[in-house]
PDB file of N, CA and C in Angstrom:
ATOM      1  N   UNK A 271       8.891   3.725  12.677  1.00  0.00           N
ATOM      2  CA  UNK A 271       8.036   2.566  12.632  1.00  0.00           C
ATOM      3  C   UNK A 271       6.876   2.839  11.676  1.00  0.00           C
ATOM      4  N   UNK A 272       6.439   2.095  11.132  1.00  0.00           N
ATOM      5  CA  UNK A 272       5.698   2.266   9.773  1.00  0.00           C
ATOM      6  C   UNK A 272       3.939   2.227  10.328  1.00  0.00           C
ATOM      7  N   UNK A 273       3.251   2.767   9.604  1.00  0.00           N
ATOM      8  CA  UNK A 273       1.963   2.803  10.168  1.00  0.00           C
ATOM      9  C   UNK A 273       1.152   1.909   9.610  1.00  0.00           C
ATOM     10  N   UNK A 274       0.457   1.088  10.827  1.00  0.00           N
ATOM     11  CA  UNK A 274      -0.182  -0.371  10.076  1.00  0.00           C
ATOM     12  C   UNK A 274      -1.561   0.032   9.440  1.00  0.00           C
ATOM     13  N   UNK A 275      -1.925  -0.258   8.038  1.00  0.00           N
ATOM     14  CA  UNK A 275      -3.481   0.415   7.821  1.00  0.00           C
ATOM     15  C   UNK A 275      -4.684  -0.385   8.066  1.00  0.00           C
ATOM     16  N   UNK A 276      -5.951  -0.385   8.816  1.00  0.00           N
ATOM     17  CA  UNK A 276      -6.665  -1.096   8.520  1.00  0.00           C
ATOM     18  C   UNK A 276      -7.699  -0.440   7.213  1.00  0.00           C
ATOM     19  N   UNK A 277      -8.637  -1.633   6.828  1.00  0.00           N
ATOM     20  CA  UNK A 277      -9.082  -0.832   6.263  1.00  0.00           C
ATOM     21  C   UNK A 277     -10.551  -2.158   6.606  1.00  0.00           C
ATOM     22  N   UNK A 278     -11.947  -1.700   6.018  1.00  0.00           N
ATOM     23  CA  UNK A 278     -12.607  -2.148   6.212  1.00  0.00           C
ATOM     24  C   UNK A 278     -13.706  -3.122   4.848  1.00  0.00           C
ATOM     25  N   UNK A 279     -14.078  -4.535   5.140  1.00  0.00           N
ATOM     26  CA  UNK A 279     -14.461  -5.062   3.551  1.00  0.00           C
ATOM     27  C   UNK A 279     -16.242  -4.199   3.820  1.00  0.00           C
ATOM     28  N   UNK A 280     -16.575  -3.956   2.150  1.00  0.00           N
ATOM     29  CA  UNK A 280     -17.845  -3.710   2.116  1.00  0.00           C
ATOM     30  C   UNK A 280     -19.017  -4.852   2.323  1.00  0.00           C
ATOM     31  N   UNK A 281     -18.646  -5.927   2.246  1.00  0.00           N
ATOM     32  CA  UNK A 281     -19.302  -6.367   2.367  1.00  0.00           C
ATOM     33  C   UNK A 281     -19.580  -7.755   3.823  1.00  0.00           C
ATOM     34  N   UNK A 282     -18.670  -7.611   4.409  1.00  0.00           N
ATOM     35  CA  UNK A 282     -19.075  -8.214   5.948  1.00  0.00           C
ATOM     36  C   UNK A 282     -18.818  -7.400   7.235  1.00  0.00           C
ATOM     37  N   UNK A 283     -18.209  -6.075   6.021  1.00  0.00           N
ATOM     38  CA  UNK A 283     -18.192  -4.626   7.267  1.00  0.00           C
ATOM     39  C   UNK A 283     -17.111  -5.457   8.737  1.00  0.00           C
ATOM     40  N   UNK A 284     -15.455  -6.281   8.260  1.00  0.00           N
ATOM     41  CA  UNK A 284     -14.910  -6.842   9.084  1.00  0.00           C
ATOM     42  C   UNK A 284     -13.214  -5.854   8.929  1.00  0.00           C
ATOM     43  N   UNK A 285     -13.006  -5.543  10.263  1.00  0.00           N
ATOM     44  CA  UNK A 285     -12.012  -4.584   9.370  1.00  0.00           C
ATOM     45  C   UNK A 285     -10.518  -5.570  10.050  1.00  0.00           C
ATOM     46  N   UNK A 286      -9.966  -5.331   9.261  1.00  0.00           N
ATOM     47  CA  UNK A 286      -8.202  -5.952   8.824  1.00  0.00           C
ATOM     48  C   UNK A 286      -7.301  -4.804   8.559  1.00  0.00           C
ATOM     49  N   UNK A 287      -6.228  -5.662   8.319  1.00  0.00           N
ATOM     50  CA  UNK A 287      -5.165  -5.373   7.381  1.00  0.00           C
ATOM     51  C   UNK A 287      -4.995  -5.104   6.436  1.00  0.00           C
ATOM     52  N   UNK A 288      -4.783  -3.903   5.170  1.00  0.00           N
ATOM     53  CA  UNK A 288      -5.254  -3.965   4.456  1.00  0.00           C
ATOM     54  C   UNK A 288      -4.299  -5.114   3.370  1.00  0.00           C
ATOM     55  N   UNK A 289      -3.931  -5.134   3.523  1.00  0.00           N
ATOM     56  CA  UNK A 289      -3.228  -6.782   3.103  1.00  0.00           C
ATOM     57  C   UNK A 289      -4.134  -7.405   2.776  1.00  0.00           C
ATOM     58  N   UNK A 290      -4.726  -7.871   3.999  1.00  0.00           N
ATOM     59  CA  UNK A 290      -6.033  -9.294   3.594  1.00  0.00           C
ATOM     60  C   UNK A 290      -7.338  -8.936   2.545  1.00  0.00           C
ATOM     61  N   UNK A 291      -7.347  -7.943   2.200  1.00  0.00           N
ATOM     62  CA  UNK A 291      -8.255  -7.569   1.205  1.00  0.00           C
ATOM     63  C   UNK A 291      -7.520  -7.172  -0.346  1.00  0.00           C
ATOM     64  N   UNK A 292      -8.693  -7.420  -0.804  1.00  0.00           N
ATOM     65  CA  UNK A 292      -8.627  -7.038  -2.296  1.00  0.00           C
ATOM     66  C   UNK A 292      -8.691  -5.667  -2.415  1.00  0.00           C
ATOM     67  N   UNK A 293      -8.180  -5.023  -3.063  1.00  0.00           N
ATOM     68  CA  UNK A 293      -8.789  -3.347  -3.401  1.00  0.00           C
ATOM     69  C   UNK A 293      -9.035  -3.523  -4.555  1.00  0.00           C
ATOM     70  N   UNK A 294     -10.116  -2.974  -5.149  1.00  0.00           N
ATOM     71  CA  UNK A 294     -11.448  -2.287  -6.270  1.00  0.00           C
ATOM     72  C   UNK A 294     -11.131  -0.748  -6.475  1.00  0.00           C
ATOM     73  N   UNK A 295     -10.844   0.165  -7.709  1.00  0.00           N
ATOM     74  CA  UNK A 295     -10.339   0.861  -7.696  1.00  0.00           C
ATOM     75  C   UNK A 295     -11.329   1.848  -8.748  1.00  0.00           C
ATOM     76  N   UNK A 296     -11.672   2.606  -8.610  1.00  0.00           N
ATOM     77  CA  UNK A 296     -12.783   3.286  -9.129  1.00  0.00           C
ATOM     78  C   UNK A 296     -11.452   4.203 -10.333  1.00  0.00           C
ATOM     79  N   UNK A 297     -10.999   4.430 -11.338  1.00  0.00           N
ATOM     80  CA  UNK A 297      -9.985   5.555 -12.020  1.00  0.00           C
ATOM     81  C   UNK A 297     -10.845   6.427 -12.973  1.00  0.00           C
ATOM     82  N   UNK A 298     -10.622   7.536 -12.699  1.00  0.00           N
ATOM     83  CA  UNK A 298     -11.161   8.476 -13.817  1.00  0.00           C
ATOM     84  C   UNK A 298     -10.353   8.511 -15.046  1.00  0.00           C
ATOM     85  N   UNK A 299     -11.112   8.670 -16.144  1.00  0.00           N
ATOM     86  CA  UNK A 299     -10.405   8.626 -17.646  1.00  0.00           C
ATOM     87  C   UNK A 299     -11.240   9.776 -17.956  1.00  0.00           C
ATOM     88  N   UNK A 300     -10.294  10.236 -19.191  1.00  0.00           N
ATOM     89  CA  UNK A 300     -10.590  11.395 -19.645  1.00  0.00           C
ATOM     90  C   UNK A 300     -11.075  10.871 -20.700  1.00  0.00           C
ATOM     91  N   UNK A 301     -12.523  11.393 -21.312  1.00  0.00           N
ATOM     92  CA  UNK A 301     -13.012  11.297 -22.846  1.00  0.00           C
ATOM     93  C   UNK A 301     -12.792  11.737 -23.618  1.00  0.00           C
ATOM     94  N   UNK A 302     -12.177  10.995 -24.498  1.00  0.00           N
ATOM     95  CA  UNK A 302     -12.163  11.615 -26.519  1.00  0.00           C
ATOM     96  C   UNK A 302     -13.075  12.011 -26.862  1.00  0.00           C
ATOM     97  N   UNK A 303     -12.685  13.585 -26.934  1.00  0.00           N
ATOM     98  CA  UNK A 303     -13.394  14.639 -28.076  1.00  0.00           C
ATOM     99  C   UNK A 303     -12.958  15.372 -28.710  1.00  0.00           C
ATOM    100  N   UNK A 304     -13.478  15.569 -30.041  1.00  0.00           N
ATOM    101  CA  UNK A 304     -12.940  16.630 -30.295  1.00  0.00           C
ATOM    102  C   UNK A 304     -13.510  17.907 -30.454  1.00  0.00           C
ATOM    103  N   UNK A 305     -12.916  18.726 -30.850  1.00  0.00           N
ATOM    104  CA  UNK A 305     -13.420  20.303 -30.927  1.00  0.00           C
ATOM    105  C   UNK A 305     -14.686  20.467 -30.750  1.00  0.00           C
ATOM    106  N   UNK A 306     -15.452  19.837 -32.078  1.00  0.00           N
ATOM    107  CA  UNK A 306     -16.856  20.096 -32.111  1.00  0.00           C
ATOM    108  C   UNK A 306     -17.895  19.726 -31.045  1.00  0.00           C
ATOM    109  N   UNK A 307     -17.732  18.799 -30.608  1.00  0.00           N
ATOM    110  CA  UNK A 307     -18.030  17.636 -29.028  1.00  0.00           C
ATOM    111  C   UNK A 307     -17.643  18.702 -28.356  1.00  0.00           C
ATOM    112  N   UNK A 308     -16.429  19.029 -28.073  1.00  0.00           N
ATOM    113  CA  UNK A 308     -16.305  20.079 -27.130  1.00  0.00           C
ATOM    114  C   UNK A 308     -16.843  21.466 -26.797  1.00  0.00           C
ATOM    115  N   UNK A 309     -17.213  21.880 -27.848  1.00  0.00           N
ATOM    116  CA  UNK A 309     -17.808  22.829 -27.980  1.00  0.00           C
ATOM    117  C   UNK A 309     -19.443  22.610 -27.209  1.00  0.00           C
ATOM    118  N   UNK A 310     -19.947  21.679 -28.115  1.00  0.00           N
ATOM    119  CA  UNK A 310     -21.314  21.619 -27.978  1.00  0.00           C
ATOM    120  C   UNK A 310     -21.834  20.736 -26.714  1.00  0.00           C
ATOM    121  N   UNK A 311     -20.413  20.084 -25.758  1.00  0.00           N
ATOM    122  CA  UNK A 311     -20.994  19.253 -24.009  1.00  0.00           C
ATOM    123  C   UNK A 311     -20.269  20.007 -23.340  1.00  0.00           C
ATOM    124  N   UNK A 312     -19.882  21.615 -22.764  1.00  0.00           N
ATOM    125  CA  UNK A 312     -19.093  22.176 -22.131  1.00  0.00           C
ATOM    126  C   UNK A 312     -20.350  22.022 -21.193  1.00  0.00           C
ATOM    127  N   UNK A 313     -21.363  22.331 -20.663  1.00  0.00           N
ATOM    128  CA  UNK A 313     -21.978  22.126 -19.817  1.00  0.00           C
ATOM    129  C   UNK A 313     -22.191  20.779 -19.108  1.00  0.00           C
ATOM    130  N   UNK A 314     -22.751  20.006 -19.991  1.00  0.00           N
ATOM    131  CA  UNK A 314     -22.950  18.624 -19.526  1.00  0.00           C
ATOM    132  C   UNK A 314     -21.477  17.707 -19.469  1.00  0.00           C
ATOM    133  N   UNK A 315     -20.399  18.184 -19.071  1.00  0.00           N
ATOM    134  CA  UNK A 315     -19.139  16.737 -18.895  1.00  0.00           C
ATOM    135  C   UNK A 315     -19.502  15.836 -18.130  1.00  0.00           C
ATOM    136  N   UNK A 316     -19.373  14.677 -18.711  1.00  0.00           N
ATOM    137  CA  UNK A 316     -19.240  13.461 -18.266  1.00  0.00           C
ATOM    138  C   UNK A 316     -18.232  12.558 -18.189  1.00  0.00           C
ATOM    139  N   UNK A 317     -18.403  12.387 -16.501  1.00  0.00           N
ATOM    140  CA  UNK A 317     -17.088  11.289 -16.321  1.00  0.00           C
ATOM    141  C   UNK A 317     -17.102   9.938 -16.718  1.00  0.00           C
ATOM    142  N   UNK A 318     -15.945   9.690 -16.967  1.00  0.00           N
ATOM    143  CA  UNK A 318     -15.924   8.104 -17.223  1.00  0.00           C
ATOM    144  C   UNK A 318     -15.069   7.229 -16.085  1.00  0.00           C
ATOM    145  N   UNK A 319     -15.085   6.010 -16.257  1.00  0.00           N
ATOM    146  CA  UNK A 319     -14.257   5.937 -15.234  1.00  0.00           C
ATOM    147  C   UNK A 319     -13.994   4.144 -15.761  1.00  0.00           C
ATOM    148  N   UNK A 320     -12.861   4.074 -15.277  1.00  0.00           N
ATOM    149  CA  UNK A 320     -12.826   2.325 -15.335  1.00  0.00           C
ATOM    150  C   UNK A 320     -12.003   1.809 -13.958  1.00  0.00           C
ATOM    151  N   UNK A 321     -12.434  -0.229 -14.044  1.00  0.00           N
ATOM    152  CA  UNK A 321     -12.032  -0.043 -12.613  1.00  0.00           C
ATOM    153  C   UNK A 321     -11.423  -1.132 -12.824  1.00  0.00           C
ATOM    154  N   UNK A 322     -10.153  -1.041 -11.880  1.00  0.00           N
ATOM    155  CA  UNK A 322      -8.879  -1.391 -12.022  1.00  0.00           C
ATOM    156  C   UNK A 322      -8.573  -2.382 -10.598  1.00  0.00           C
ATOM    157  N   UNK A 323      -8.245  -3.379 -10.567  1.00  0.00           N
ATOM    158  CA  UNK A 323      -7.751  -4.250  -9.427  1.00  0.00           C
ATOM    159  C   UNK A 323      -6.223  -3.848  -8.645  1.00  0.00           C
ATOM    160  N   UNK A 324      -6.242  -3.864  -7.074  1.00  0.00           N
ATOM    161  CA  UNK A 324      -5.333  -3.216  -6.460  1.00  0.00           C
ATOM    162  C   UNK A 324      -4.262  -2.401  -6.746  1.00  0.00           C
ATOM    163  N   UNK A 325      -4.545  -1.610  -7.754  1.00  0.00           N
ATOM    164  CA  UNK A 325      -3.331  -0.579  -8.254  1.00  0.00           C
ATOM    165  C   UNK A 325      -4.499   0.885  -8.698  1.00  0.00           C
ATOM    166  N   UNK A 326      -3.678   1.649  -8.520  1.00  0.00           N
ATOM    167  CA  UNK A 326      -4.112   3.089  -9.152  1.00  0.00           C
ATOM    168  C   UNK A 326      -4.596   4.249  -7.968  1.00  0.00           C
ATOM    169  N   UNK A 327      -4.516   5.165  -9.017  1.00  0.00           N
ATOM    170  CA  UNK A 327      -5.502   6.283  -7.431  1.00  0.00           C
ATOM    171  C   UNK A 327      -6.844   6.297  -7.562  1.00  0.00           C
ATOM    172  N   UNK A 328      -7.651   6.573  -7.182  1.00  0.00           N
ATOM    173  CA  UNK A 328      -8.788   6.626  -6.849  1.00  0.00           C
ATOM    174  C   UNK A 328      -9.608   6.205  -5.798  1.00  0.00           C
ATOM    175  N   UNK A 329     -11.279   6.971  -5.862  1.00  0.00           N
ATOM    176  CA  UNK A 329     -11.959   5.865  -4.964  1.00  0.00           C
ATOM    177  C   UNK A 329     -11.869   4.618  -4.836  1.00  0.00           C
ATOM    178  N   UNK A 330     -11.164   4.177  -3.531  1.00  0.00           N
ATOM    179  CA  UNK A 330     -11.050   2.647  -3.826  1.00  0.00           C
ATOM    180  C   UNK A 330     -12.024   1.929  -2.819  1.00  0.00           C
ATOM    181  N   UNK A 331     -12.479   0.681  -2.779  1.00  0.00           N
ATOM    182  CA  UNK A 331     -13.121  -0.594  -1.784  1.00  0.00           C
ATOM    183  C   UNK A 331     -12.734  -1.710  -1.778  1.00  0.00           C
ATOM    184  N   UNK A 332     -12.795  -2.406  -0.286  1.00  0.00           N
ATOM    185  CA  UNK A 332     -11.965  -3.356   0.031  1.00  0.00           C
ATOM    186  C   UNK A 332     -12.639  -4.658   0.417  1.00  0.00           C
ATOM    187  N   UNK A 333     -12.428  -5.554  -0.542  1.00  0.00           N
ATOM    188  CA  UNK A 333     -13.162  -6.887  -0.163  1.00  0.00           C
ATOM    189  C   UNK A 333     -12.374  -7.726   0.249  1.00  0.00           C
ATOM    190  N   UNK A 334     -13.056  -9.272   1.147  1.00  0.00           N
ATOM    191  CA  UNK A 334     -12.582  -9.914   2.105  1.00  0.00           C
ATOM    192  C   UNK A 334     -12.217 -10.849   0.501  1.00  0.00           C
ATOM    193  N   UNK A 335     -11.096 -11.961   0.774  1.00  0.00           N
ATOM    194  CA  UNK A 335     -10.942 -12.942   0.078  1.00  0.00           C
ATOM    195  C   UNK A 335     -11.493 -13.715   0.249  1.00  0.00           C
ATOM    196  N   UNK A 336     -12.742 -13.619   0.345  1.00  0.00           N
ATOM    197  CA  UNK A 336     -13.825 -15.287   1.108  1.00  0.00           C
ATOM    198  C   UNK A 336     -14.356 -15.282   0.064  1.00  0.00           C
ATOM    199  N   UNK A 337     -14.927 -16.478  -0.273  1.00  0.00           N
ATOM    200  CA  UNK A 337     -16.549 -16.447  -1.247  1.00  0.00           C
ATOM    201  C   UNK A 337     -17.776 -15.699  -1.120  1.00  0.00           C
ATOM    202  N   UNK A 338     -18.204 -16.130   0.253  1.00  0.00           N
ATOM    203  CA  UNK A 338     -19.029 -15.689   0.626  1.00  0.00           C
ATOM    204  C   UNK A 338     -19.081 -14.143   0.589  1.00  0.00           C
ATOM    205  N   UNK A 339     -17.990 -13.361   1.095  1.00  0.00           N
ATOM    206  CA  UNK A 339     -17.613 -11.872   0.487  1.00  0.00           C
ATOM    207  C   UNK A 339     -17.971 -11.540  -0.695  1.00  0.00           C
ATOM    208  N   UNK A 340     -17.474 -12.415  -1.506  1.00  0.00           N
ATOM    209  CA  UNK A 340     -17.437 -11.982  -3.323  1.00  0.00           C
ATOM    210  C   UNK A 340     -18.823 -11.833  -3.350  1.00  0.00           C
ATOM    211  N   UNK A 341     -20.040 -13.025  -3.244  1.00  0.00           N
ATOM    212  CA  UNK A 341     -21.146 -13.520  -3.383  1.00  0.00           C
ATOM    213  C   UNK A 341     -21.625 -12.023  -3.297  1.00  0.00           C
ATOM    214  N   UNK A 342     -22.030 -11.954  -1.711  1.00  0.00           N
ATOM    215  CA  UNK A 342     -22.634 -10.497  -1.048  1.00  0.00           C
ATOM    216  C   UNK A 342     -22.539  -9.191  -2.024  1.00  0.00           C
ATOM    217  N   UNK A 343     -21.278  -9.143  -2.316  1.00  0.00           N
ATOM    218  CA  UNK A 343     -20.837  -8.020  -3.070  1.00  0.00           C
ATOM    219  C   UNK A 343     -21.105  -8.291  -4.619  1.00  0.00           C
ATOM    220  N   UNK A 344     -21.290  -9.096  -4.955  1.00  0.00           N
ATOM    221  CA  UNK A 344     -22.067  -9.355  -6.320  1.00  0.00           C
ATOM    222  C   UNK A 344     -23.490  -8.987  -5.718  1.00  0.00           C
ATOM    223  N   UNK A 345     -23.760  -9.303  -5.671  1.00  0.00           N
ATOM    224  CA  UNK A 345     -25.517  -9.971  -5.287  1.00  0.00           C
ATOM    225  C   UNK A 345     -25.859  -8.655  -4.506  1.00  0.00           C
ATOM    226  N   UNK A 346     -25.599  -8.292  -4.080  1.00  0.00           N
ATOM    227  CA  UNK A 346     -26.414  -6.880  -3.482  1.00  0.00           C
ATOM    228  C   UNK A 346     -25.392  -5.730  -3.954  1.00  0.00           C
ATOM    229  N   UNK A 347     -24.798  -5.801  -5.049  1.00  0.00           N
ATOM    230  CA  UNK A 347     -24.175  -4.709  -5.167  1.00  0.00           C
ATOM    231  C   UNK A 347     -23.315  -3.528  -4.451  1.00  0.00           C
ATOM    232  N   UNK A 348     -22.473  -3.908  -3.786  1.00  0.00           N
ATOM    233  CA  UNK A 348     -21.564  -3.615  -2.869  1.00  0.00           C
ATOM    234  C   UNK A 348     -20.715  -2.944  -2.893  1.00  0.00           C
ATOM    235  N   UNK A 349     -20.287  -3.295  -4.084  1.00  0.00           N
ATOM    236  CA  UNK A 349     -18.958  -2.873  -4.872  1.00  0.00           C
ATOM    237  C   UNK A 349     -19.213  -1.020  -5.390  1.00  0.00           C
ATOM    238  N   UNK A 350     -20.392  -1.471  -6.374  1.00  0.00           N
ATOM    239  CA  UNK A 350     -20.823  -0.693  -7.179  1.00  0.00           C
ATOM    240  C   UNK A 350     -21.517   0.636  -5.955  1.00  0.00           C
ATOM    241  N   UNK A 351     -22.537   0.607  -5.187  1.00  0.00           N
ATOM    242  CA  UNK A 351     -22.638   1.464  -4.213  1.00  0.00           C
ATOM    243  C   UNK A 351     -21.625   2.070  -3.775  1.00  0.00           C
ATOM    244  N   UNK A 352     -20.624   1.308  -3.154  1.00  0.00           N
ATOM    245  CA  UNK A 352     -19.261   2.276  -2.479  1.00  0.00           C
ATOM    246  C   UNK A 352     -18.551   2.491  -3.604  1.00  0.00           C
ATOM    247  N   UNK A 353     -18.160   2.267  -4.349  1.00  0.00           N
ATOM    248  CA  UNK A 353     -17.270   2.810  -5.439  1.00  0.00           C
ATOM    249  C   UNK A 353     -18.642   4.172  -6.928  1.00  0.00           C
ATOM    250  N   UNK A 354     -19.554   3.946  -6.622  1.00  0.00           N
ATOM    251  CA  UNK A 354     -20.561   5.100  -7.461  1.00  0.00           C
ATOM    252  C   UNK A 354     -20.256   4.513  -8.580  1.00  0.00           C
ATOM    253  N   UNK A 355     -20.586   3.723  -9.404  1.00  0.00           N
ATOM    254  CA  UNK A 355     -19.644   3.612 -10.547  1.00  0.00           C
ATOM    255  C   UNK A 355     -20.883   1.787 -11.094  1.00  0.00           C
ATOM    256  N   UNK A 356     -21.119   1.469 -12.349  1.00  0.00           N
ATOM    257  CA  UNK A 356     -21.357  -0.046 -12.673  1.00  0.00           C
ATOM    258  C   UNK A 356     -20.268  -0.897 -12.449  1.00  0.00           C
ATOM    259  N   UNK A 357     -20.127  -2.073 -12.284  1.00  0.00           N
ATOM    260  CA  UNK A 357     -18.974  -2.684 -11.331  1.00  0.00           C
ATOM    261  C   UNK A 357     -19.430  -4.033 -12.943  1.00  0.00           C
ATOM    262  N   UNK A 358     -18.249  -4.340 -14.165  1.00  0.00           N
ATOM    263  CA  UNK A 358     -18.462  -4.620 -15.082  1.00  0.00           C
ATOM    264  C   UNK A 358     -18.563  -6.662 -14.359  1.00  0.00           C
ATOM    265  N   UNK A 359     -18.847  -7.521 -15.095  1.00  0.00           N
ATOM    266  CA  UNK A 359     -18.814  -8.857 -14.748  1.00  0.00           C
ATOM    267  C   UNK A 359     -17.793  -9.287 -14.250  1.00  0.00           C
ATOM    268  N   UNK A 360     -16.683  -8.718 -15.078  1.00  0.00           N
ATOM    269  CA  UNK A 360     -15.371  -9.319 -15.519  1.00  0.00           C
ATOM    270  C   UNK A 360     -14.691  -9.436 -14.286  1.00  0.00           C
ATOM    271  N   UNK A 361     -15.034  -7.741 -13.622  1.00  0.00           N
ATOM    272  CA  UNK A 361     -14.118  -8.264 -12.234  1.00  0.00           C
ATOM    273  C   UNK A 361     -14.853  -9.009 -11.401  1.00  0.00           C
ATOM    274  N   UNK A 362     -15.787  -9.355 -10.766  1.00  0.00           N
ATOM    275  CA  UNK A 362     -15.890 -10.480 -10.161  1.00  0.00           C
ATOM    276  C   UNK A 362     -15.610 -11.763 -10.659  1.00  0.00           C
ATOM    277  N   UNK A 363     -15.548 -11.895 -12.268  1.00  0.00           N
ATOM    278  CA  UNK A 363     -15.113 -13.238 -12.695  1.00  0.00           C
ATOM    279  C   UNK A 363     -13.230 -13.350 -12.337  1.00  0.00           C
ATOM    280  N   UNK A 364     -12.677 -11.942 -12.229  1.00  0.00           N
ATOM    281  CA  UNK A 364     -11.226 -12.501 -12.274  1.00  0.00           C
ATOM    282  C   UNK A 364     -11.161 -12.397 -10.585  1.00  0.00           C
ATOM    283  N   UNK A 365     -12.577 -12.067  -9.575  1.00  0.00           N
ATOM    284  CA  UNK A 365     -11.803 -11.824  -8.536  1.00  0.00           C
ATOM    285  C   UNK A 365     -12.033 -13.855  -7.930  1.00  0.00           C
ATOM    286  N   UNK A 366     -13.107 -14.116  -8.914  1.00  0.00           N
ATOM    287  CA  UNK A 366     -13.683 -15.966  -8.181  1.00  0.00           C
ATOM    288  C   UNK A 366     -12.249 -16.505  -8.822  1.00  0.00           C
ATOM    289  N   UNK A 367     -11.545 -16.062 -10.051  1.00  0.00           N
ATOM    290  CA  UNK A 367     -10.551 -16.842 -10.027  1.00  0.00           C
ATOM    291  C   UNK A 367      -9.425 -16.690  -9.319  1.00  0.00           C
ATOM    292  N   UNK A 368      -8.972 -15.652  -9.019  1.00  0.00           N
ATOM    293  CA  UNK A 368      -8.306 -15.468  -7.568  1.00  0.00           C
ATOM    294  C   UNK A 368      -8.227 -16.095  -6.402  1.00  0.00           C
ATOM    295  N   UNK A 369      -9.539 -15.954  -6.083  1.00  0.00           N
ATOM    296  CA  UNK A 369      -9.922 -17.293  -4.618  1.00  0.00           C
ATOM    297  C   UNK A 369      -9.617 -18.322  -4.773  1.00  0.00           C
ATOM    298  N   UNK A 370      -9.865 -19.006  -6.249  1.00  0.00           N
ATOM    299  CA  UNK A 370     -10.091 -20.627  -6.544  1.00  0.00           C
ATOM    300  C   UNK A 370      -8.200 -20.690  -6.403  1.00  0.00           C
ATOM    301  N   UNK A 371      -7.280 -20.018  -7.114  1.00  0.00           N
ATOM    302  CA  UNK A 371      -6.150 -19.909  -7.536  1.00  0.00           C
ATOM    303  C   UNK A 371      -5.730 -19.841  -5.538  1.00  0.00           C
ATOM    304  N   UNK A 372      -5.855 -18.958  -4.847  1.00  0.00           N
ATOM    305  CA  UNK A 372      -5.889 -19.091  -3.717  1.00  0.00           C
ATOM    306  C   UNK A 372      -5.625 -20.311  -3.179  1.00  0.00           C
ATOM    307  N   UNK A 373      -7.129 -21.214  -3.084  1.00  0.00           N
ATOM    308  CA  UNK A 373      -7.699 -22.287  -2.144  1.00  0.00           C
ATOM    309  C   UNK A 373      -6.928 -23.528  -3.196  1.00  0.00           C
ATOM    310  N   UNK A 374      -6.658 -23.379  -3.790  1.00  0.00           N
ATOM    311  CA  UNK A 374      -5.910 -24.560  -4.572  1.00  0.00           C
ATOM    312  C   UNK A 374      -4.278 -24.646  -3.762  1.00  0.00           C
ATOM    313  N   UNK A 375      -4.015 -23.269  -3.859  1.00  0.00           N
ATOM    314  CA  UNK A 375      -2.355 -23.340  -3.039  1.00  0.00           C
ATOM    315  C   UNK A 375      -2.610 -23.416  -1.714  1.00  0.00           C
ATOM    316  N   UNK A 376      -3.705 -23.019  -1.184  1.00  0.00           N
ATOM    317  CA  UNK A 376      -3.785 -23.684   0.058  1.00  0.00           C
ATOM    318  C   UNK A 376      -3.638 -25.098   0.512  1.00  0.00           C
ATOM    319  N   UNK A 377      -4.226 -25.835  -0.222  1.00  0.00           N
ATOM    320  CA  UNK A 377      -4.824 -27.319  -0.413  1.00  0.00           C
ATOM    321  C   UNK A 377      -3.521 -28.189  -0.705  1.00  0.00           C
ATOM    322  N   UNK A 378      -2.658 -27.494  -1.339  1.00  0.00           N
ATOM    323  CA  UNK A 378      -1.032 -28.251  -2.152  1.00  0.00           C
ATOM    324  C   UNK A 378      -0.335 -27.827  -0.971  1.00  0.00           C
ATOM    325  N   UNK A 379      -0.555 -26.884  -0.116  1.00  0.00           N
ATOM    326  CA  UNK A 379       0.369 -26.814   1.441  1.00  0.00           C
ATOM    327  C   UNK A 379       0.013 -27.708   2.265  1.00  0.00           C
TER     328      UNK A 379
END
């Protein structure tokens, strides 16, 4: 029998399925350098990281599909706290179109 996961959203702290949430995916990338760069940041490496919608390994966080979710987690930075990382525009712009794409097929049922 398969093990059911919950997992919990950051931002109404409501825990589910992880089904009903979105996952936010923190991925480490490796930086282009070369030799000379390498030589001269062996002390100071710096990670990079980009963040990727429900696929990949990494630190991940789990938001509710509500608005009001998205909002919170924009607006007080939610995302970006639990994942350590700047949380770029883009994904909250593709996660409001998600919802809307959502509540539209809701609405045609």
């Amino acid at each position: 029998m398969a093990l059911k996961l919950h997992r919990r959203c950051v931002s109404c702290q409501c825990i589910a399925l992880r089904d009903n949430f979105w996952r936010v995916v923190r991925v480490p990338i490796a930086p282009e350098q070369n030799d000379q760069d390498d030589r001269n940041d062996r002390e100071n490496v710096h990670q990079h990281f980009q963040i990727q919608l429900d696929q990949g390994m990494g630190r991940s966080a789990y938001l509710c599909q509500k608005i009001d979710c998205l909002q919170i987690a924009q607006k007080k930075n939610r995302l970006g706290r639990s994942l350590r990382t700047h949380i770029p525009p883009e994904i909250f712009d593709i996660l409001k179109s998600r919802l809307e794409l959502i509540n539209k097929n809701h609405q045609t049922q």
